[in-house]
XYZ file of C-alpha atoms in Angstrom:
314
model
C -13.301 26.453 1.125
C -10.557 26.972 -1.255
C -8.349 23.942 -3.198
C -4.885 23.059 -1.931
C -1.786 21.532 -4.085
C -0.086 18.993 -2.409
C 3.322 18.278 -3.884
C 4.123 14.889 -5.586
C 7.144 12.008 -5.291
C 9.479 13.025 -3.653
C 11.952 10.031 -3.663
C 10.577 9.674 -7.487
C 12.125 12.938 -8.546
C 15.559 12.626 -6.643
C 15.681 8.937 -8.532
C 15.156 10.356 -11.725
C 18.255 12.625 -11.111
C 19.824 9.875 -10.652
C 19.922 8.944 -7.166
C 19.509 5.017 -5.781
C 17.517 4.914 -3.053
C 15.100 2.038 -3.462
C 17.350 -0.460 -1.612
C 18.052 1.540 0.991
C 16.328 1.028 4.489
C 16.306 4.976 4.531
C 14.677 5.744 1.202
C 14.500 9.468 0.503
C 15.776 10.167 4.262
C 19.369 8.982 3.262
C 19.651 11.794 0.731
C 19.047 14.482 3.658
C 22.558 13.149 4.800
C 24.161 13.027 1.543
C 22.894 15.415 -0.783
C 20.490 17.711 1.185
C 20.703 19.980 -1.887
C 19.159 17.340 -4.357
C 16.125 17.400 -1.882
C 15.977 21.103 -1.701
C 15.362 21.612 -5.481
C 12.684 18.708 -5.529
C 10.689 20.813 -2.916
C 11.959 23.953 -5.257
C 10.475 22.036 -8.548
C 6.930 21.796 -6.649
C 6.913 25.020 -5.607
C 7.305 26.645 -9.391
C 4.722 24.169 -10.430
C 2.706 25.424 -8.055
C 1.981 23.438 -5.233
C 0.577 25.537 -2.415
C 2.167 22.703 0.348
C 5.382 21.230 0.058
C 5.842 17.643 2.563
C 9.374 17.452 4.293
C 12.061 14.691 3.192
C 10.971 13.101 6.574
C 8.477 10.103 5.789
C 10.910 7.377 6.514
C 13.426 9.185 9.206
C 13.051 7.787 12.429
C 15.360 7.476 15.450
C 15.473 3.634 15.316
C 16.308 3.908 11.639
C 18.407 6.524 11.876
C 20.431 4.446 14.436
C 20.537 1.017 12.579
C 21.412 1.896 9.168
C 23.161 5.672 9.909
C 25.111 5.056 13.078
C 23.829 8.020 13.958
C 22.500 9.431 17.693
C 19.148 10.350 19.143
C 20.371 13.866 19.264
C 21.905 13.665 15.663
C 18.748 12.331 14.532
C 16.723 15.132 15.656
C 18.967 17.781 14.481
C 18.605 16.011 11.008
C 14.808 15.684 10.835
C 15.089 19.720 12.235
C 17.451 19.993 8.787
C 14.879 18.604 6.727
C 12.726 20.972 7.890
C 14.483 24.188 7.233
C 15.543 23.120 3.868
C 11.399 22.989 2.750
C 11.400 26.446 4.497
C 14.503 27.939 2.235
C 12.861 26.576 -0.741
C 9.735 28.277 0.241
C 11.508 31.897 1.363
C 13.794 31.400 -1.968
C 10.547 30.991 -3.664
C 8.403 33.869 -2.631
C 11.484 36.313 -2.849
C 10.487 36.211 -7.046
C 6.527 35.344 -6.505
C 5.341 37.530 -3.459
C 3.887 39.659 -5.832
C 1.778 37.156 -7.696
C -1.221 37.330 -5.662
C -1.044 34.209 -3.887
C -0.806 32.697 -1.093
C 2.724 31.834 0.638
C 3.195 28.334 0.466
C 3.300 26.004 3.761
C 5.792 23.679 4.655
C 4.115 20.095 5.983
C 6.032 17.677 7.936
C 6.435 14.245 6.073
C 5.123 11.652 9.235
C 5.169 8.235 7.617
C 3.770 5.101 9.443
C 5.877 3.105 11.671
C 6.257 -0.050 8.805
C 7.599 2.412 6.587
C 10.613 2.540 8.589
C 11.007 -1.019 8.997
C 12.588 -1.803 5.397
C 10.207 -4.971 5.104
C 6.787 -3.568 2.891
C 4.892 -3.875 6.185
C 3.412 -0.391 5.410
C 1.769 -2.048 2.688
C -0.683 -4.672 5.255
C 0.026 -2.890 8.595
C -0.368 -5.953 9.936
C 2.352 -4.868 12.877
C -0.551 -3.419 14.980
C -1.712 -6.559 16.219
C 1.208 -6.779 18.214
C 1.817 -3.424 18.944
C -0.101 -1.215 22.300
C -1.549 2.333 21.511
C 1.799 3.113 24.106
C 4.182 1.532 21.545
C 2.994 3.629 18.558
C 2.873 6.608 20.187
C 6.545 6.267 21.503
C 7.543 5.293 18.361
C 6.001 8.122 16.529
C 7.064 10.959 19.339
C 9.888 12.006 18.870
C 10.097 12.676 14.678
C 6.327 14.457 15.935
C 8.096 16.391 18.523
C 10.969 17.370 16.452
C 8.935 18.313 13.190
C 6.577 20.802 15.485
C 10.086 22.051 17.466
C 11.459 22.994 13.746
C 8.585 24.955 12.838
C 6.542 23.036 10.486
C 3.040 24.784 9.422
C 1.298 21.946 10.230
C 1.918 18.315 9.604
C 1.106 15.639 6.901
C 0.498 12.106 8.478
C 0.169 9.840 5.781
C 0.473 6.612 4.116
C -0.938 5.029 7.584
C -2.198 1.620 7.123
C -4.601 0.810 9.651
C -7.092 2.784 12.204
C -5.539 1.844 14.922
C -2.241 3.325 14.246
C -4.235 6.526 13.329
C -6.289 6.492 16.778
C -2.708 6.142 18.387
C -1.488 9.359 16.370
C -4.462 11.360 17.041
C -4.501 10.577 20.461
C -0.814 11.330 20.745
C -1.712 14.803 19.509
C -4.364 15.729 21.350
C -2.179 15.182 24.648
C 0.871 16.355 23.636
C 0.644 18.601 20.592
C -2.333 20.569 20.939
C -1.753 23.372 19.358
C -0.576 21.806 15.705
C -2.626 21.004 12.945
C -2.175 17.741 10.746
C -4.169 16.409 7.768
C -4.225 12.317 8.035
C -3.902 10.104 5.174
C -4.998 6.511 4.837
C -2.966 4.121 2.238
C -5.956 1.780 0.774
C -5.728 -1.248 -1.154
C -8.817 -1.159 -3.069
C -11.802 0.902 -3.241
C -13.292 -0.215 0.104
C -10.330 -0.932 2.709
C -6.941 0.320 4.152
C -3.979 -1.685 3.123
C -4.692 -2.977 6.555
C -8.431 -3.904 6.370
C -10.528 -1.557 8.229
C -13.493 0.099 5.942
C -12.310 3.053 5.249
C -15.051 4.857 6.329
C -14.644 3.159 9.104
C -11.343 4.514 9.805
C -12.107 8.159 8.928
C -14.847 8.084 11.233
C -12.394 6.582 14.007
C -10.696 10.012 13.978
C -12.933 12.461 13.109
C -13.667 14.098 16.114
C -10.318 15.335 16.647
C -10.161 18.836 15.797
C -6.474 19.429 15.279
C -7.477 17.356 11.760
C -7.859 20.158 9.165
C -9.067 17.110 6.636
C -8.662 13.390 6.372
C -8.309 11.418 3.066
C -6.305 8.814 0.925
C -2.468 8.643 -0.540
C -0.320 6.308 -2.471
C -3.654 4.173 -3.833
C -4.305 3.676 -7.354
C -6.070 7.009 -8.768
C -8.739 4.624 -9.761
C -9.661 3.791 -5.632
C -10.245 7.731 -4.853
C -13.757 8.326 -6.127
C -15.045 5.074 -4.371
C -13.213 5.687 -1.617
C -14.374 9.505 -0.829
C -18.249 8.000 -1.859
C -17.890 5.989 0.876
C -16.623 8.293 3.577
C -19.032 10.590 2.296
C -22.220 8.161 2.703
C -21.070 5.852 5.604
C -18.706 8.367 7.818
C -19.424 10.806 9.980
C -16.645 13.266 8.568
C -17.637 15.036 5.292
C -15.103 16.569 4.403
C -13.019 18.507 3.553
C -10.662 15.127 2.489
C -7.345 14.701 1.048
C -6.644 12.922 -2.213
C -3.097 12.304 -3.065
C -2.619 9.037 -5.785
C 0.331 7.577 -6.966
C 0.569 6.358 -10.692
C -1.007 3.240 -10.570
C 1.686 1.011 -10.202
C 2.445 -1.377 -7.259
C 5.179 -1.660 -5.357
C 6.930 -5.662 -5.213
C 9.981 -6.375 -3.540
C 12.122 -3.509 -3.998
C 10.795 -1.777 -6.949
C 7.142 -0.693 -8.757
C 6.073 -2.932 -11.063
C 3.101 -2.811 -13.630
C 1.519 -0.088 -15.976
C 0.872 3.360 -14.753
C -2.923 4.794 -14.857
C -2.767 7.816 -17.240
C -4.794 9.600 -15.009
C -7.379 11.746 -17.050
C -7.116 15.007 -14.858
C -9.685 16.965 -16.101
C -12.540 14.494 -15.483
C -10.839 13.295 -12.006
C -10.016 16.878 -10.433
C -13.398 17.748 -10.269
C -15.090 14.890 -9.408
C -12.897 14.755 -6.326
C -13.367 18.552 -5.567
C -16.732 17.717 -5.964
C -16.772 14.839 -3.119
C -15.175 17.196 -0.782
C -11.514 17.091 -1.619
C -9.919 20.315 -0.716
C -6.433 18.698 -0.731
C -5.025 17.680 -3.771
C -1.577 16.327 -4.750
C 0.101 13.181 -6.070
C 2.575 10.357 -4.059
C 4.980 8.136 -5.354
C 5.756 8.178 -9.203
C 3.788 11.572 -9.703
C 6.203 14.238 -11.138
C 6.189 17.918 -11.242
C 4.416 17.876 -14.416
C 1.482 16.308 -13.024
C 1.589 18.747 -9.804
C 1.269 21.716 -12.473
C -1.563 19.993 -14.279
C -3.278 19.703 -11.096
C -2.796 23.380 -10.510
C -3.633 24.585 -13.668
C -7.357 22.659 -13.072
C -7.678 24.100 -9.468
C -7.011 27.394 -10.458
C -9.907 27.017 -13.105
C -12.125 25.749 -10.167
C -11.192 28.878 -8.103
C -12.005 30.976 -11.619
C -15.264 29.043 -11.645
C -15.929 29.828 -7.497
C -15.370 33.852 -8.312
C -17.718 34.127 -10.987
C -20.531 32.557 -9.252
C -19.775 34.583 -6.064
């Protein structure tokens, strides 16, 4: 099965033009209301650097948020999650218009579906400790209608991720097996060492919790320490019933506290860490928060010597 490129930080490249979003209860989603363009040429920077799947703007939109800190409708909210979509697909057509002839692939648009404490503007994303009080029924309703309106928009396939516990996977999964059949996701765990979700659950554990759902092209890890990935696909690998393919999407290293990351980046050695995950059965590969263009093209530029490697041998 071939390598994909995931895309990196999003929010991290529309700060570094200069954009504050860190205090905002809306993060990244705020700038699809105010400068939808600024998020168009992130998802434009990704593409030329050659990431093969670009996420949506949409990992901490949600109707409830929306609401609260936009003023804005159910209906509005919809039509703005159905925004974010098509401007991923514009930077997609704008980019194959001058790279169609390349011999690649088209890129695919994924939509961004971040975990209900994402949305709550109070780091409870980062110990998902809200499921304990929360019913399968709650999560789902809660997650429905960004699902609905992601899939409604035309989204390739969709990218849940950051997702703290099993349970609030089960509820996802579950939610798309009755009501979305026909999409395909990949599922992302956030972990907060080599061994657990930020929640608790073993991670194997959790992968194996949702592996039999086949509208799951591949399961895996984001926004973790790149140090936590080869321990972490080890274990799904030896104490999971899903092996593979798995997603491996780091962020730098650094830890977020309060309002803001905080400690030394990992300078991620690429070209020892690309293939060891390829080699554990990642077949999505891509960065999270604090990860730049740069380090989507290095990623790319290792893949496509992995794919050289693959044709020679065939």
């Amino acid at each position: 099965m071939d390598v994909k490129v995931l895309d990196g930080g999003l929010a991290t490249e529309l700060e570094r033009a200069g954009i504050s979003i860190n205090d905002d209860p809306l993060w990244s989603a705020r700038v699809l209301l105010t400068n939808p363009a600024a998020v168009k040429n992130v998802h434009t920077s990704f593409l030329e650097s050659g990431a093969d799947i670009i996420e949506t703007g949409t990992y901490q939109a949600s109707i409830d948020g929306l609401s609260q800190h936009a003023g804005m409708s159910a209906d509005k909210s919809i039509e703005l999650m159905t925004a974010a979509v098509k401007l991923a697909q514009d930077a997609v057509d704008e980019y194959w218009q001058s790279n169609s002839k390349q011999g690649i692939e088209k890129p695919q648009v994924s939509g961004s579906v971040g975990p209900y404490g994402a949305c709550q503007h109070d780091a409870s994303e980062y110990h998902g400790k809200y499921v304990d009080s929360m019913s399968f029924q709650d999560l789902q309703n809660w997650h429905r209608p960004r699902i609905e309106a992601l899939v409604n928009a035309g989204v390739d396939l969709l990218a849940i991720e950051t997702i703290p516990a099993g349970k609030e996977a089960k509820a996802i999964v579950e939610l798309l097996a009755n009501e979305f059949s026909s999409v395909k996701a990949f599922l992302t765990f956030s972990c907060k060492d080599e061994q657990h979700t930020c929640y608790g659950d073993m991670f194997s554990a959790a992968v194996s919790s949702i592996s039999h759902c086949e509208q799951l092209i591949a399961i895996g890890v984001n926004c973790c320490a790149p140090r936590y990935i080869t321990p972490l696909l080890k274990q799904a690998r030896e104490h999971s019933n899903f092996k593979g393919p798995y997603v491996s999407c780091p962020n730098s290293g650094e830890q977020w506290i309060d309002s803001g990351w905080s400690g030394q980046g990992e300078k991620m050695n690429f070209q020892s860490l690309i293939p060891e995950w390829i080699q554990l059965g990642a077949r999505y590969i891509g960065g999270c928060c604090r990860t730049s263009p740069d380090d989507v093209y290095t990623i790319a530029e290792l893949v496509k010597t992995y794919r050289t490697q693959c044709a020679t041998k065939r």
